[in-house]
Amino acid sequence: MPETGFAVLDRRMRELASRDPRGLGRVPSQAPLRRRLERARQALQRLSRDLESPPPAVCWFLDNYPLLEETALLPPPRVRLPLLAGSQLRALQLSRIAVEQFDGHVDEQALQLVLEGFLALRPLSMDELWAIPDLLRLSLVEACARLGEEQAEQLNLEREAVQAARTALRAGRDLRALAPRHYTAAGVAAIHGLLQEQGGGEALSDALRSNGLELKPLLAAYRESRALGEYQMSGLVDSLRRLGELNYADLFEALCPVERLLRREPSGVYGLSDFETRDLLRRRLGLVARGHGLGEVETAEKLLLLCKAGAGLKEQQPGYYLLEVEGLRKLSAVLGGAGAGFNARLFLHAHSRGAFFGLYALLAAGAAGLLLWLAGPLAAALALLPALGLAGRLAGALLRPCFPP
């Protein structure tokens, strides 16, 4: 018994969820994708130039090419995401499954269905969840490029079939002599259109029957193929446009397991906070989890236990354990196994002023000494103020990565 669409979707998500990440990786460069798009555009323009009515899918591709190109030029997410064997990003694979299973028609409801289904099997990191819209755009454009290449291949086959039929007719040869590749649905439809103009349709029917084929089913298959191409390409383009209008922040918070846990804290302050504050706390929790080698959900669960055991209102708020040095130390003690990088970051966080002014003084002294050695006392005095400003900016830039967002 064949699988239904949802059964296939469930099976593919279970297969993906069963694979353990092997590390972290970045979204691949989109330069190869841009080259594929451009090659498909050039081929489709060349092949459809002389056609009275190009296939609708080709028109959709060419008319919306600026949108496809603009999307392919968007910078990819800069975060490092869980990487599966074979250098495949898990979140990118999930996005591709969504595009393939819904034939490119991925609206908010379809996206939510896919994400909820996968999260019921295995958690996604918050970085993965945030990257989904960008990865979905990439998957949609990949599908457009692939469909554009298929349309170009089909148009090329139609052109070859027509040329072969014309050559055979001019030479007085029978159409039975055509190559087997010309008897595909696209090739037969193109030859049929040629012979309709010349009034020789019976010759094609006879040639097909000699090869065990019938004209009507092949023409029906060709019409179905054109309709399917239009359905898929129009869906891909419409999905790209709808994705630009999607309020993903609300969907993210509705799906994020960490968000659901933090909203259960006893003080109620987290739920009353604005989105920017909640996002800051979630990102800080992600850093703490990575610093201790733990999952985000496990870290959120232990944080929630700390909040519930808090003696006062302050100790019952997630912000106390994620933003204040004293609370961070208590949370780190409960989590255990803090890495050296997290401990160093916590130390700098606790002594931020001393770290900044110490580094600033060191850079300023170095800049002053260098100016004095290179330019002499007078020039050094004139350039001292700009050098001090540069030292301050450099100190801030060097220390900024050491502090959580």
Tab-separated table of C-alpha atoms in Angstrom:
chain	number	residue	atom	x	y	z
A	1	MET	CA	0.000	0.000	0.000
A	2	PRO	CA	1.594	3.336	-1.050
A	3	GLU	CA	2.431	5.874	1.646
A	4	THR	CA	0.348	9.038	1.913
A	5	GLY	CA	2.012	12.436	1.810
A	6	PHE	CA	1.891	12.876	5.588
A	7	ALA	CA	3.205	9.343	6.138
A	8	VAL	CA	6.196	10.140	3.906
A	9	LEU	CA	6.742	13.407	5.777
A	10	ASP	CA	6.636	11.617	9.129
A	11	ARG	CA	9.057	8.926	7.932
A	12	ARG	CA	11.549	11.441	6.580
A	13	MET	CA	11.460	13.507	9.773
A	14	ARG	CA	11.978	10.396	11.884
A	15	GLU	CA	14.967	9.435	9.758
A	16	LEU	CA	16.437	12.913	10.171
A	17	ALA	CA	15.756	12.964	13.926
A	18	SER	CA	17.506	9.606	14.343
A	19	ARG	CA	20.823	11.013	13.099
A	20	ASP	CA	23.137	12.440	15.751
A	21	PRO	CA	25.024	15.687	15.024
A	22	ARG	CA	28.772	15.310	14.539
A	23	GLY	CA	29.711	18.884	15.337
A	24	LEU	CA	28.895	22.416	14.222
A	25	GLY	CA	29.140	23.986	10.801
A	26	ARG	CA	28.199	27.085	8.870
A	27	VAL	CA	25.695	27.532	6.068
A	28	PRO	CA	27.512	26.863	2.773
A	29	SER	CA	28.304	29.648	0.348
A	30	GLN	CA	25.471	30.542	-1.999
A	31	ALA	CA	27.808	31.409	-4.888
A	32	PRO	CA	27.248	28.004	-6.607
A	33	LEU	CA	23.484	28.492	-6.282
A	34	ARG	CA	23.696	31.934	-7.892
A	35	ARG	CA	25.646	30.448	-10.789
A	36	ARG	CA	23.019	27.710	-11.241
A	37	LEU	CA	20.256	30.314	-11.314
A	38	GLU	CA	22.066	32.401	-13.895
A	39	ARG	CA	22.775	29.402	-16.138
A	40	ALA	CA	19.125	28.333	-15.944
A	41	ARG	CA	17.977	31.879	-16.784
A	42	GLN	CA	20.251	32.092	-19.813
A	43	ALA	CA	19.184	28.660	-21.084
A	44	LEU	CA	15.472	29.358	-20.640
A	45	GLN	CA	15.703	32.742	-22.352
A	46	ARG	CA	17.560	31.207	-25.300
A	47	LEU	CA	15.281	28.191	-25.643
A	48	SER	CA	11.977	30.045	-25.233
A	49	ARG	CA	12.843	33.050	-27.399
A	50	ASP	CA	11.084	31.720	-30.504
A	51	LEU	CA	8.156	30.029	-28.756
A	52	GLU	CA	4.697	31.556	-29.124
A	53	SER	CA	3.579	30.212	-25.739
A	54	PRO	CA	6.450	29.138	-23.463
A	55	PRO	CA	5.556	26.738	-20.638
A	56	PRO	CA	3.973	28.608	-17.683
A	57	ALA	CA	6.712	27.397	-15.349
A	58	VAL	CA	9.317	29.057	-17.600
A	59	CYS	CA	7.346	32.332	-17.546
A	60	TRP	CA	7.117	32.178	-13.750
A	61	PHE	CA	10.882	31.627	-13.479
A	62	LEU	CA	11.892	34.408	-15.871
A	63	ASP	CA	9.316	36.947	-14.629
A	64	ASN	CA	10.358	36.437	-11.002
A	65	TYR	CA	14.083	36.040	-11.592
A	66	PRO	CA	14.916	39.362	-9.828
A	67	LEU	CA	13.297	38.003	-6.645
A	68	LEU	CA	15.230	34.729	-6.917
A	69	GLU	CA	18.492	36.543	-7.524
A	70	GLU	CA	17.872	38.976	-4.666
A	71	THR	CA	17.120	36.103	-2.286
A	72	ALA	CA	20.246	34.213	-3.336
A	73	LEU	CA	22.309	37.351	-2.594
A	74	LEU	CA	21.088	37.596	1.014
A	75	PRO	CA	23.865	36.844	3.537
A	76	PRO	CA	23.497	33.408	5.156
A	77	PRO	CA	23.139	33.058	8.954
A	78	ARG	CA	26.502	33.543	10.647
A	79	VAL	CA	25.883	31.139	13.507
A	80	ARG	CA	27.323	27.640	13.621
A	81	LEU	CA	24.611	24.999	13.450
A	82	PRO	CA	24.522	21.261	14.241
A	83	LEU	CA	26.140	19.294	11.442
A	84	LEU	CA	25.234	15.741	10.452
A	85	ALA	CA	27.439	13.175	8.779
A	86	GLY	CA	28.163	14.112	5.205
A	87	SER	CA	28.536	17.819	6.064
A	88	GLN	CA	24.765	18.334	6.074
A	89	LEU	CA	23.257	20.954	8.335
A	90	ARG	CA	20.308	19.406	10.179
A	91	ALA	CA	18.152	22.533	9.999
A	92	LEU	CA	18.869	22.933	6.271
A	93	GLN	CA	17.857	19.331	5.643
A	94	LEU	CA	14.620	19.925	7.563
A	95	SER	CA	13.903	23.000	5.422
A	96	ARG	CA	14.476	20.999	2.248
A	97	ILE	CA	12.080	18.299	3.470
A	98	ALA	CA	9.395	20.949	4.018
A	99	VAL	CA	9.835	22.323	0.479
A	100	GLU	CA	9.835	18.884	-1.148
A	101	GLN	CA	6.901	17.421	0.786
A	102	PHE	CA	4.615	20.401	0.117
A	103	ASP	CA	5.655	20.808	-3.554
A	104	GLY	CA	7.033	24.262	-2.803
A	105	HIS	CA	3.772	25.551	-1.257
A	106	VAL	CA	5.153	26.295	2.227
A	107	ASP	CA	2.938	28.705	4.142
A	108	GLU	CA	2.965	29.414	7.883
A	109	GLN	CA	0.668	26.478	8.612
A	110	ALA	CA	2.865	24.024	6.681
A	111	LEU	CA	6.015	25.379	8.320
A	112	GLN	CA	4.479	25.067	11.784
A	113	LEU	CA	3.363	21.510	11.021
A	114	VAL	CA	6.893	20.479	10.003
A	115	LEU	CA	8.582	22.160	12.971
A	116	GLU	CA	6.100	20.822	15.520
A	117	GLY	CA	6.437	17.334	14.058
A	118	PHE	CA	10.227	17.381	14.291
A	119	LEU	CA	10.316	18.977	17.754
A	120	ALA	CA	8.070	16.169	19.007
A	121	LEU	CA	10.875	13.791	17.990
A	122	ARG	CA	13.980	15.765	18.895
A	123	PRO	CA	14.734	19.316	20.074
A	124	LEU	CA	16.285	21.897	17.791
A	125	SER	CA	18.691	24.432	19.203
A	126	MET	CA	17.498	28.018	19.410
A	127	ASP	CA	20.067	28.990	16.787
A	128	GLU	CA	18.570	26.369	14.472
A	129	LEU	CA	15.030	27.604	15.083
A	130	TRP	CA	16.050	31.200	14.414
A	131	ALA	CA	17.854	30.178	11.213
A	132	ILE	CA	14.848	28.319	9.748
A	133	PRO	CA	13.421	31.286	7.725
A	134	ASP	CA	16.794	31.965	6.092
A	135	LEU	CA	17.358	28.269	5.413
A	136	LEU	CA	13.835	27.914	4.043
A	137	ARG	CA	14.481	30.781	1.618
A	138	LEU	CA	17.658	29.026	0.517
A	139	SER	CA	15.782	25.741	0.037
A	140	LEU	CA	13.048	27.456	-1.991
A	141	VAL	CA	15.574	29.105	-4.317
A	142	GLU	CA	17.433	25.782	-4.665
A	143	ALA	CA	14.162	24.174	-5.757
A	144	CYS	CA	13.534	27.011	-8.246
A	145	ALA	CA	16.987	26.508	-9.752
A	146	ARG	CA	16.442	22.759	-10.001
A	147	LEU	CA	13.019	23.174	-11.603
A	148	GLY	CA	14.419	25.810	-13.986
A	149	GLU	CA	17.127	23.353	-15.062
A	150	GLU	CA	14.497	20.657	-15.632
A	151	GLN	CA	12.403	23.035	-17.741
A	152	ALA	CA	15.470	23.962	-19.813
A	153	GLU	CA	16.268	20.282	-20.341
A	154	GLN	CA	12.698	19.632	-21.487
A	155	LEU	CA	12.691	22.597	-23.895
A	156	ASN	CA	15.997	21.429	-25.310
A	157	LEU	CA	14.567	17.953	-25.819
A	158	GLU	CA	11.522	19.407	-27.601
A	159	ARG	CA	13.773	21.423	-29.902
A	160	GLU	CA	15.916	18.377	-30.714
A	161	ALA	CA	12.811	16.272	-31.454
A	162	VAL	CA	11.395	18.893	-33.834
A	163	GLN	CA	14.712	19.253	-35.647
A	164	ALA	CA	15.051	15.458	-35.995
A	165	ALA	CA	11.495	15.162	-37.341
A	166	ARG	CA	12.042	17.977	-39.863
A	167	THR	CA	15.258	16.369	-41.059
A	168	ALA	CA	13.553	12.988	-41.458
A	169	LEU	CA	10.589	14.450	-43.357
A	170	ARG	CA	12.782	16.479	-45.704
A	171	ALA	CA	14.836	13.381	-46.469
A	172	GLY	CA	11.672	11.365	-47.086
A	173	ARG	CA	12.433	9.005	-44.198
A	174	ASP	CA	9.870	7.440	-41.896
A	175	LEU	CA	9.465	8.854	-38.388
A	176	ARG	CA	10.131	5.363	-37.069
A	177	ALA	CA	13.809	6.150	-37.601
A	178	LEU	CA	13.840	8.748	-34.813
A	179	ALA	CA	15.924	8.064	-31.694
A	180	PRO	CA	14.119	6.657	-28.615
A	181	ARG	CA	14.752	9.876	-26.636
A	182	HIS	CA	12.515	11.722	-29.103
A	183	TYR	CA	9.557	9.541	-28.088
A	184	THR	CA	9.286	10.984	-24.584
A	185	ALA	CA	6.126	12.946	-23.733
A	186	ALA	CA	7.879	16.294	-24.371
A	187	GLY	CA	9.422	15.137	-27.660
A	188	VAL	CA	6.187	13.618	-28.971
A	189	ALA	CA	4.199	16.743	-28.047
A	190	ALA	CA	6.682	18.934	-29.931
A	191	ILE	CA	6.625	16.676	-33.017
A	192	HIS	CA	2.830	16.508	-32.864
A	193	GLY	CA	2.650	20.301	-32.900
A	194	LEU	CA	4.923	20.403	-35.951
A	195	LEU	CA	2.929	17.791	-37.847
A	196	GLN	CA	-0.385	19.446	-37.006
A	197	GLU	CA	0.848	22.484	-38.909
A	198	GLN	CA	1.836	20.277	-41.870
A	199	GLY	CA	-1.154	17.909	-41.694
A	200	GLY	CA	0.859	14.741	-41.077
A	201	GLY	CA	-0.423	13.584	-37.710
A	202	GLU	CA	-1.074	9.979	-38.836
A	203	ALA	CA	2.612	9.422	-39.548
A	204	LEU	CA	3.434	10.118	-35.893
A	205	SER	CA	0.682	7.803	-34.639
A	206	ASP	CA	1.965	4.997	-36.874
A	207	ALA	CA	5.554	5.552	-35.706
A	208	LEU	CA	4.476	5.457	-32.071
A	209	ARG	CA	2.440	2.271	-32.493
A	210	SER	CA	5.448	0.554	-34.035
A	211	ASN	CA	7.312	1.339	-30.795
A	212	GLY	CA	4.461	0.139	-28.572
A	213	LEU	CA	3.300	3.668	-27.712
A	214	GLU	CA	0.077	5.628	-28.090
A	215	LEU	CA	-0.236	9.309	-28.915
A	216	LYS	CA	-3.076	10.346	-26.575
A	217	PRO	CA	-1.490	9.116	-23.308
A	218	LEU	CA	1.801	10.822	-24.204
A	219	LEU	CA	0.072	14.119	-24.951
A	220	ALA	CA	-1.906	13.831	-21.709
A	221	ALA	CA	1.327	13.169	-19.794
A	222	TYR	CA	2.904	16.239	-21.392
A	223	ARG	CA	-0.037	18.470	-20.431
A	224	GLU	CA	0.085	17.093	-16.895
A	225	SER	CA	3.827	17.765	-16.738
A	226	ARG	CA	3.323	21.389	-17.822
A	227	ALA	CA	0.567	21.883	-15.256
A	228	LEU	CA	2.691	20.334	-12.497
A	229	GLY	CA	5.650	22.546	-13.420
A	230	GLU	CA	3.456	25.637	-13.230
A	231	TYR	CA	1.998	24.501	-9.887
A	232	GLN	CA	5.428	23.913	-8.375
A	233	MET	CA	7.142	27.034	-9.703
A	234	SER	CA	4.254	29.325	-8.775
A	235	GLY	CA	4.165	27.779	-5.301
A	236	LEU	CA	7.898	28.296	-4.792
A	237	VAL	CA	7.700	31.953	-5.799
A	238	ASP	CA	4.570	32.611	-3.726
A	239	SER	CA	6.175	30.911	-0.720
A	240	LEU	CA	9.196	33.192	-1.030
A	241	ARG	CA	6.931	36.227	-1.005
A	242	ARG	CA	4.844	34.963	1.931
A	243	LEU	CA	7.988	34.182	3.896
A	244	GLY	CA	8.988	37.839	3.694
A	245	GLU	CA	5.680	38.776	5.361
A	246	LEU	CA	5.815	36.112	8.087
A	247	ASN	CA	5.996	37.267	11.721
A	248	TYR	CA	8.429	34.527	12.664
A	249	ALA	CA	9.163	35.868	16.153
A	250	ASP	CA	5.680	34.819	17.328
A	251	LEU	CA	6.032	31.395	15.707
A	252	PHE	CA	9.498	30.965	17.248
A	253	GLU	CA	8.229	31.656	20.753
A	254	ALA	CA	5.240	29.353	20.236
A	255	LEU	CA	7.542	26.484	19.236
A	256	CYS	CA	10.692	27.044	21.328
A	257	PRO	CA	10.919	24.511	24.204
A	258	VAL	CA	13.177	26.855	26.182
A	259	GLU	CA	10.579	29.627	25.911
A	260	ARG	CA	7.857	27.363	27.297
A	261	LEU	CA	10.046	26.406	30.266
A	262	LEU	CA	11.062	29.989	31.080
A	263	ARG	CA	7.441	31.113	31.077
A	264	ARG	CA	6.814	28.685	33.944
A	265	GLU	CA	9.113	30.569	36.340
A	266	PRO	CA	7.288	31.449	39.599
A	267	SER	CA	7.715	35.240	39.635
A	268	GLY	CA	5.820	35.816	36.377
A	269	VAL	CA	8.270	38.589	35.441
A	270	TYR	CA	9.646	36.776	32.386
A	271	GLY	CA	6.230	36.464	30.756
A	272	LEU	CA	5.540	40.168	31.314
A	273	SER	CA	8.836	41.234	29.718
A	274	ASP	CA	9.023	42.588	26.175
A	275	PHE	CA	10.325	40.482	23.305
A	276	GLU	CA	13.817	42.042	23.350
A	277	THR	CA	14.310	41.155	27.013
A	278	ARG	CA	13.070	37.597	26.552
A	279	ASP	CA	15.342	37.204	23.524
A	280	LEU	CA	18.329	38.478	25.532
A	281	LEU	CA	17.657	35.962	28.298
A	282	ARG	CA	17.213	33.083	25.840
A	283	ARG	CA	20.468	33.908	24.092
A	284	ARG	CA	22.259	34.185	27.436
A	285	LEU	CA	20.882	30.776	28.400
A	286	GLY	CA	22.223	29.339	25.138
A	287	LEU	CA	25.686	30.659	25.938
A	288	VAL	CA	25.538	29.200	29.453
A	289	ALA	CA	24.429	25.830	28.082
A	290	ARG	CA	27.293	25.728	25.556
A	291	GLY	CA	29.754	26.854	28.237
A	292	HIS	CA	28.825	23.807	30.334
A	293	GLY	CA	28.507	21.330	27.473
A	294	LEU	CA	24.769	20.844	28.111
A	295	GLY	CA	21.648	21.026	26.016
A	296	GLU	CA	19.532	24.159	26.139
A	297	VAL	CA	16.419	22.359	27.377
A	298	GLU	CA	18.341	20.647	30.186
A	299	THR	CA	19.877	23.985	31.202
A	300	ALA	CA	16.443	25.648	31.179
A	301	GLU	CA	15.003	22.869	33.349
A	302	LYS	CA	17.737	23.288	35.969
A	303	LEU	CA	17.333	27.059	35.853
A	304	LEU	CA	13.605	26.633	36.443
A	305	LEU	CA	14.312	24.504	39.526
A	306	LEU	CA	16.588	27.242	40.878
A	307	CYS	CA	13.873	29.837	40.313
A	308	LYS	CA	11.283	27.719	42.095
A	309	ALA	CA	13.612	27.290	45.056
A	310	GLY	CA	14.398	31.022	45.237
A	311	ALA	CA	13.872	32.647	48.624
A	312	GLY	CA	12.661	36.000	47.321
A	313	LEU	CA	11.266	37.640	44.203
A	314	LYS	CA	14.739	38.398	42.877
A	315	GLU	CA	15.933	34.802	43.206
A	316	GLN	CA	12.778	33.555	41.475
A	317	GLN	CA	13.526	35.410	38.203
A	318	PRO	CA	15.560	33.870	35.334
A	319	GLY	CA	17.238	37.226	34.762
A	320	TYR	CA	18.977	37.020	38.140
A	321	TYR	CA	20.739	33.774	37.143
A	322	LEU	CA	21.472	34.834	33.578
A	323	LEU	CA	22.413	38.519	33.893
A	324	GLU	CA	23.950	39.032	37.338
A	325	VAL	CA	27.361	37.684	38.323
A	326	GLU	CA	26.159	36.289	41.642
A	327	GLY	CA	23.257	34.471	39.994
A	328	LEU	CA	25.464	33.176	37.170
A	329	ARG	CA	27.809	31.641	39.720
A	330	LYS	CA	24.922	29.886	41.462
A	331	LEU	CA	23.598	28.563	38.150
A	332	SER	CA	27.064	27.426	37.083
A	333	ALA	CA	27.514	25.560	40.359
A	334	VAL	CA	24.237	23.701	39.805
A	335	LEU	CA	25.046	22.889	36.182
A	336	GLY	CA	28.612	21.785	36.913
A	337	GLY	CA	31.397	21.105	34.445
A	338	ALA	CA	31.922	24.682	33.294
A	339	GLY	CA	34.559	24.984	30.623
A	340	ALA	CA	37.604	27.227	30.881
A	341	GLY	CA	36.126	29.634	28.334
A	342	PHE	CA	32.949	30.102	30.365
A	343	ASN	CA	34.901	30.635	33.590
A	344	ALA	CA	37.106	33.221	31.885
A	345	ARG	CA	34.050	34.992	30.503
A	346	LEU	CA	32.413	34.953	33.927
A	347	PHE	CA	35.577	36.439	35.481
A	348	LEU	CA	35.671	39.220	32.904
A	349	HIS	CA	31.957	39.822	33.416
A	350	ALA	CA	32.551	40.222	37.154
A	351	HIS	CA	35.508	42.565	36.586
A	352	SER	CA	34.380	44.289	33.415
A	353	ARG	CA	35.530	47.789	34.344
A	354	GLY	CA	38.933	46.625	35.476
A	355	ALA	CA	39.367	44.522	32.346
A	356	PHE	CA	38.412	47.399	30.054
A	357	PHE	CA	40.512	50.095	31.709
A	358	GLY	CA	43.462	47.738	32.133
A	359	LEU	CA	43.445	46.824	28.453
A	360	TYR	CA	42.802	50.457	27.517
A	361	ALA	CA	45.792	51.646	29.559
A	362	LEU	CA	48.004	48.988	28.000
A	363	LEU	CA	46.956	49.886	24.450
A	364	ALA	CA	47.201	53.628	25.116
A	365	ALA	CA	50.714	53.282	26.561
A	366	GLY	CA	51.739	51.154	23.608
A	367	ALA	CA	50.315	53.674	21.129
A	368	ALA	CA	52.035	56.596	22.881
A	369	GLY	CA	55.375	54.768	22.958
A	370	LEU	CA	55.100	53.830	19.294
A	371	LEU	CA	54.261	57.400	18.266
A	372	LEU	CA	57.144	58.774	20.311
A	373	TRP	CA	59.555	56.320	18.743
A	374	LEU	CA	58.351	56.844	15.179
A	375	ALA	CA	57.544	60.567	15.035
A	376	GLY	CA	59.274	62.319	17.915
A	377	PRO	CA	57.850	64.279	20.890
A	378	LEU	CA	56.001	67.034	18.982
A	379	ALA	CA	54.227	64.810	16.487
A	380	ALA	CA	53.446	62.293	19.240
A	381	ALA	CA	51.768	65.011	21.324
A	382	LEU	CA	49.617	66.114	18.340
A	383	ALA	CA	48.550	62.554	17.556
A	384	LEU	CA	48.041	61.456	21.163
A	385	LEU	CA	44.301	62.263	21.454
A	386	PRO	CA	43.305	60.378	18.273
A	387	ALA	CA	45.510	57.497	19.391
A	388	LEU	CA	43.776	57.374	22.789
A	389	GLY	CA	40.374	57.291	21.097
A	390	LEU	CA	41.531	54.474	18.850
A	391	ALA	CA	42.856	52.573	21.870
A	392	GLY	CA	39.439	52.855	23.558
A	393	ARG	CA	37.587	51.554	20.517
A	394	LEU	CA	40.081	48.734	20.087
A	395	ALA	CA	39.791	47.728	23.743
A	396	GLY	CA	35.997	47.617	23.428
A	397	ALA	CA	36.200	45.574	20.222
A	398	LEU	CA	38.600	43.072	21.790
A	399	LEU	CA	36.554	42.577	24.938
A	400	ARG	CA	33.080	42.584	23.347
A	401	PRO	CA	33.232	38.917	22.197
A	402	CYS	CA	34.128	37.913	25.766
A	403	PHE	CA	30.797	39.165	27.116
A	404	PRO	CA	27.405	37.604	26.456
A	405	PRO	CA	24.931	39.633	24.362
